[in-house]
Each structure stands twice: as C-alpha cells, then as structure tokens.
Amino acid sequence: MTSLPVLPPTQTAVPGDDADARPRKVHLLNVTDEGLKDWLAERGYPAFRGKQIRRWLFSGRADSFETMSDLPAKLRAELTESFDIFQASEAHVSTSRDGTEKILVRLADGGEVECVLLRDGDRRSICVSSQVGCAMGCVFCASGLDGVDRNLTRGEILEQMLRLQHRLPAEERLSHIVMMGMGEPLANLPGVLAALDVARNPEGLGISPRRITISTVGLPPAIDKLAASGVPYNLAVSLHAPNDELRSQLVPVNQKIGIEPVLAAADRYFASSGRRLTFEYVLLGGVNDSEACAHELTRVLRGRTVMMNVIPYNPVEGLPYRTPNKESISRFRQILEASGVNVMFRQRKGDEIDAACGQLRRNRGSIGEKSPAT
Ligand code: SAH
C-alpha cells in the first residue's frame, strides 16, 4: 500500500505507552482531499467517491463507513479496513441547565482535551482545544498547570468539532467556532489552520471565517503569520492587565514579549484582515479589577477600534483567585463604557460543568494535583 499524504503528526509517542493499544488505522480526518483521491484512484474508484465520503463526514454526520449507503459495499469494507473516522473516545460528557454541553475527549494516546457546545438563541457555537495542556502558564488557568504535552493534529481538532456537531438535532447546524479551549492555538498554527481550512470549506463544515475566532495569549510573530494566511478570522487577544508589571505576573510569557509588541501585532492584524479586534480580560477579584486598572486600560485602548470582552473569573479549585463581587464588576464596566470602549461582558455559561478552560480535565483527576500557586 502506498503511504498516504497524511498531514504530519505533531505528536511523539508517549513513553511507557503500550504500542499495541495505539490505533493501526489512519485517522481519516488527517487525510487531505488529495490523499483520499489518490487512495481511491489506486483502488480504481473515481474521484467523486471522495466527495461523497466528505459529504457523509461533514453533512451526513456519519460515524461509521457502514452508514455511507451510496458507496459500494466493497469500498465501505476497504475504508473500514484502512481508516478510522474517530480515534478518540468520550471520557466524560456534562450538560448544564443552560444547554451547554462539554465533552472530555480521550485521545488515542490517552491524552485528554475538552471541547464545549454552547447554545445561545440561534447560535450553536463550539469551543475547541488546540493542544494537550498549555505552555503559556497563565497563573489563573487550569489548562496550563502541568505544562503542555503536545500539539493536536488537524484530525484531532476536527474530531472535536464533529463530536459536538453530532450532539445537535438534525435540523440544527454549527454556526460559530472559537479556538478557546485548552492550549495556545498560535503555538500550533499548522494544526489549527489545517483544521479551520476544513471547517470553513463549503464541502467541510461551511462556517464562514467571520464566525471563527482564534483566541491567543498574544504571540506577535505567529499573529503576523496568521495575517499572512490571508483568511479573515476574528482574533481575540487575551490581555488581562493594562500594564507590563501586572500582565507579566498573570501571563508569564509577557515577560519576554511585553504589551506594546502584542498591541502592535494586533493592530497589524486589524489593518490586514479588516476584522474587528477583541481583547479578553479575565476579571480576578482584588488583582486586576480595580478602578485604577480600568482607567489605565481605557488609556491603553484609546484610538483603537476594539471590543473588550470582560470575563468574570471562573474559579479553579486549588488556585488562590476569586470572582470579583458584582459591585466591582459593574464599576469596571462603567469606567470602560464611559470612555467609549465597546464592552461585552461575557455571559457565564456552563459554570456548573466546569466550562472554563482545562477545568473538567483537572477535576476529573486525570492529571496530578498540584499545590496552589503562590
Ligand atoms: N491560549 C489562548 C486560549 C485560551 S482559553 C488564550 O490565552 O487566549 C480562552 C480564554 O479563557 C483566555 O482569555 C483565558 O485567559 C481565559 N480563561 C482561562 N481560564 C479561565 C478561568 N478560570 N475563568 C475565566 N476565563 C479563563
């Protein structure tokens, strides 16, 4: 059998892993259209079979080749022999009263990531992970407490999207994607961009890039690379502080970068994509929610067309941070609004199912407990 032009896996073997337990089939979601066409051609099948398979995967919500009823039985058997549609499993699913559903996905090598389906009016948004763990080390976030294990492949990112799509009733479609799950998407640009290429392809999930948001801690060279890709995704930059002193404490990668270069890269992204910038600001009680912080933030944002997404902290067990009280949240909001900043206070959805980044994985005890950050 020829080797398939599968997208390069970014993972390495897990030490001590039982090699026999790992899948021997190819993850179909990692196979490019060209690769599938070649595979079909080698077996004498015309290229349109590839289109049919894609339609089954992305519109038909197929989770086995057997259900692909307009394919010849022999082809279905050959596909089953060579490929897996899904290679992960659902270690845990939780549903919140507001309709939010969260899946803890166990990958083929045992790593775990989270993805979430949010229902809001007609919107069906999904929040997807890009890495197992995270190397950015934001002190309040559950995802990075144990560092990063590896990047996810295109197929593993797409599998999260499809697993969430399968949870919708047949008449509903996914409408928005946010890359705000576990990991730093811009530290895995190849995997993320390859998956999003399929997500926005009309023969894939058909979601416009205007409805796709990539959230980043703010890595300037990678922001420039994203701009160079020429696809107008929305960019959300996690700011969390109005000055370098505080930002470097909360977001340690800032020590090597600094707010100004992050803002400049965001400005360049805005100039080249025309997409409105979003800045995210997690409000941590007594840490970055003071009136002084709000005023300083308005000065930092002056002259920029941005949306400020202020997110009250979702407490993480074992970490010494807390959600601010209602008064300080509304005071913070008033100061920003009074200075003309567009502010959106993110509705808290799915709190009771640990919907903040990395919490479900942590609370299920699948990774070791750490002592609280000091
Ligand atoms: N690495 C990317 C994506 C991370 S998750 C980034 O930094 O943007 C998306 C957002 O959720 C980030 O702004 C992150 O700081 C925030 N976040 C993480 N943990 C949180 C928590 N416990 N409560 C509220 N927001 C949180």
PDB file of N, CA and C and ligand atoms in Angstrom, residues 134 140-142 179-181 183-185 215-217 238 240 280 282 311-314 316 356-357 359, ligand 1:
ATOM      1  N   CYS A 134      -1.018  23.246  28.069  1.00  0.00           N
ATOM      2  CA  CYS A 134      -0.679  24.557  27.524  1.00  0.00           C
ATOM      3  C   CYS A 134       0.641  25.005  28.139  1.00  0.00           C
ATOM      4  N   PHE A 140      -3.875  31.821  36.463  1.00  0.00           N
ATOM      5  CA  PHE A 140      -5.241  31.575  36.940  1.00  0.00           C
ATOM      6  C   PHE A 140      -5.934  30.456  36.178  1.00  0.00           C
ATOM      7  N   CYS A 141      -5.268  29.891  35.187  1.00  0.00           N
ATOM      8  CA  CYS A 141      -5.926  28.975  34.241  1.00  0.00           C
ATOM      9  C   CYS A 141      -5.605  27.520  34.566  1.00  0.00           C
ATOM     10  N   ALA A 142      -6.607  26.660  34.468  1.00  0.00           N
ATOM     11  CA  ALA A 142      -6.420  25.247  34.804  1.00  0.00           C
ATOM     12  C   ALA A 142      -5.654  24.483  33.719  1.00  0.00           C
ATOM     13  N   MET A 179     -11.612  29.108  19.000  1.00  0.00           N
ATOM     14  CA  MET A 179     -10.449  28.318  19.412  1.00  0.00           C
ATOM     15  C   MET A 179     -10.044  28.858  20.781  1.00  0.00           C
ATOM     16  N   MET A 180     -10.833  28.468  21.784  1.00  0.00           N
ATOM     17  CA  MET A 180     -10.627  28.973  23.141  1.00  0.00           C
ATOM     18  C   MET A 180     -10.615  27.844  24.147  1.00  0.00           C
ATOM     19  N   GLY A 181     -10.380  26.656  23.669  1.00  0.00           N
ATOM     20  CA  GLY A 181     -10.314  25.532  24.594  1.00  0.00           C
ATOM     21  C   GLY A 181      -8.916  25.459  25.176  1.00  0.00           C
ATOM     22  N   GLY A 183      -5.027  24.993  25.462  1.00  0.00           N
ATOM     23  CA  GLY A 183      -3.872  25.201  24.588  1.00  0.00           C
ATOM     24  C   GLY A 183      -3.800  26.588  23.999  1.00  0.00           C
ATOM     25  N   GLU A 184      -2.673  26.866  23.368  1.00  0.00           N
ATOM     26  CA  GLU A 184      -2.459  28.148  22.707  1.00  0.00           C
ATOM     27  C   GLU A 184      -2.512  27.890  21.190  1.00  0.00           C
ATOM     28  N   PRO A 185      -3.611  28.310  20.550  1.00  0.00           N
ATOM     29  CA  PRO A 185      -3.770  27.973  19.129  1.00  0.00           C
ATOM     30  C   PRO A 185      -2.616  28.463  18.257  1.00  0.00           C
ATOM     31  N   SER A 215      -8.378  32.628  19.659  1.00  0.00           N
ATOM     32  CA  SER A 215      -8.000  33.355  20.867  1.00  0.00           C
ATOM     33  C   SER A 215      -6.533  33.081  21.176  1.00  0.00           C
ATOM     34  N   THR A 216      -5.788  34.138  21.410  1.00  0.00           N
ATOM     35  CA  THR A 216      -4.356  33.946  21.677  1.00  0.00           C
ATOM     36  C   THR A 216      -3.891  34.749  22.878  1.00  0.00           C
ATOM     37  N   VAL A 217      -2.859  34.229  23.511  1.00  0.00           N
ATOM     38  CA  VAL A 217      -2.232  34.924  24.611  1.00  0.00           C
ATOM     39  C   VAL A 217      -1.479  36.150  24.055  1.00  0.00           C
ATOM     40  N   SER A 238      -5.813  37.827  24.547  1.00  0.00           N
ATOM     41  CA  SER A 238      -6.027  37.773  25.998  1.00  0.00           C
ATOM     42  C   SER A 238      -5.080  38.756  26.677  1.00  0.00           C
ATOM     43  N   HIS A 240      -5.762  40.791  29.848  1.00  0.00           N
ATOM     44  CA  HIS A 240      -5.839  40.523  31.294  1.00  0.00           C
ATOM     45  C   HIS A 240      -5.195  41.553  32.217  1.00  0.00           C
ATOM     46  N   GLU A 280      -9.496  40.165  25.411  1.00  0.00           N
ATOM     47  CA  GLU A 280     -10.143  39.483  26.533  1.00  0.00           C
ATOM     48  C   GLU A 280      -9.474  39.911  27.837  1.00  0.00           C
ATOM     49  N   VAL A 282      -9.840  38.695  31.803  1.00  0.00           N
ATOM     50  CA  VAL A 282     -10.444  37.895  32.877  1.00  0.00           C
ATOM     51  C   VAL A 282     -10.360  38.719  34.157  1.00  0.00           C
ATOM     52  N   ILE A 311     -14.422  38.990  31.211  1.00  0.00           N
ATOM     53  CA  ILE A 311     -14.922  37.681  31.656  1.00  0.00           C
ATOM     54  C   ILE A 311     -14.702  37.542  33.157  1.00  0.00           C
ATOM     55  N   PRO A 312     -15.776  37.516  33.952  1.00  0.00           N
ATOM     56  CA  PRO A 312     -15.567  37.274  35.392  1.00  0.00           C
ATOM     57  C   PRO A 312     -14.912  35.909  35.583  1.00  0.00           C
ATOM     58  N   TYR A 313     -13.945  35.847  36.438  1.00  0.00           N
ATOM     59  CA  TYR A 313     -13.167  34.617  36.652  1.00  0.00           C
ATOM     60  C   TYR A 313     -14.052  33.450  37.067  1.00  0.00           C
ATOM     61  N   ASN A 314     -13.792  32.326  36.463  1.00  0.00           N
ATOM     62  CA  ASN A 314     -14.453  31.084  36.842  1.00  0.00           C
ATOM     63  C   ASN A 314     -13.472  30.337  37.759  1.00  0.00           C
ATOM     64  N   VAL A 316     -10.958  28.170  39.869  1.00  0.00           N
ATOM     65  CA  VAL A 316     -10.333  26.865  39.651  1.00  0.00           C
ATOM     66  C   VAL A 316      -9.895  26.347  41.012  1.00  0.00           C
ATOM     67  N   ALA A 356     -14.865  26.446  32.188  1.00  0.00           N
ATOM     68  CA  ALA A 356     -13.651  27.215  31.892  1.00  0.00           C
ATOM     69  C   ALA A 356     -12.546  26.248  31.497  1.00  0.00           C
ATOM     70  N   CYS A 357     -11.750  26.773  30.611  1.00  0.00           N
ATOM     71  CA  CYS A 357     -10.592  26.115  30.053  1.00  0.00           C
ATOM     72  C   CYS A 357      -9.856  25.162  31.006  1.00  0.00           C
ATOM     73  N   GLN A 359     -10.749  22.936  33.112  1.00  0.00           N
ATOM     74  CA  GLN A 359     -11.235  22.570  34.441  1.00  0.00           C
ATOM     75  C   GLN A 359     -11.770  21.155  34.537  1.00  0.00           C
TER      76      GLN A 359
HETATM   77  N1  SAH B   1      -4.362  30.365  24.917  1.00  0.00           N
HETATM   78  C1  SAH B   1      -5.473  31.111  24.395  1.00  0.00           C
HETATM   79  C2  SAH B   1      -6.782  30.362  24.539  1.00  0.00           C
HETATM   80  C3  SAH B   1      -7.074  30.079  25.979  1.00  0.00           C
HETATM   81  S1  SAH B   1      -8.680  29.966  26.651  1.00  0.00           S
HETATM   82  C4  SAH B   1      -5.546  32.452  25.091  1.00  0.00           C
HETATM   83  O1  SAH B   1      -4.788  32.680  26.022  1.00  0.00           O
HETATM   84  O2  SAH B   1      -6.353  33.298  24.664  1.00  0.00           O
HETATM   85  C5  SAH B   1      -9.574  31.378  26.262  1.00  0.00           C
HETATM   86  C6  SAH B   1      -9.709  32.427  27.356  1.00  0.00           C
HETATM   87  O3  SAH B   1     -10.195  31.891  28.593  1.00  0.00           O
HETATM   88  C7  SAH B   1      -8.406  33.129  27.656  1.00  0.00           C
HETATM   89  O4  SAH B   1      -8.625  34.512  27.643  1.00  0.00           O
HETATM   90  C8  SAH B   1      -8.093  32.631  29.041  1.00  0.00           C
HETATM   91  O5  SAH B   1      -7.263  33.517  29.732  1.00  0.00           O
HETATM   92  C9  SAH B   1      -9.481  32.511  29.654  1.00  0.00           C
HETATM   93  N2  SAH B   1      -9.540  31.694  30.880  1.00  0.00           N
HETATM   94  C10 SAH B   1      -8.734  30.680  31.247  1.00  0.00           C
HETATM   95  N3  SAH B   1      -9.102  30.186  32.461  1.00  0.00           N
HETATM   96  C11 SAH B   1     -10.169  30.902  32.868  1.00  0.00           C
HETATM   97  C12 SAH B   1     -10.991  30.887  34.036  1.00  0.00           C
HETATM   98  N4  SAH B   1     -10.787  30.003  35.007  1.00  0.00           N
HETATM   99  N5  SAH B   1     -12.013  31.791  34.128  1.00  0.00           N
HETATM  100  C13 SAH B   1     -12.236  32.654  33.111  1.00  0.00           C
HETATM  101  N6  SAH B   1     -11.506  32.724  31.995  1.00  0.00           N
HETATM  102  C14 SAH B   1     -10.467  31.867  31.863  1.00  0.00           C
END
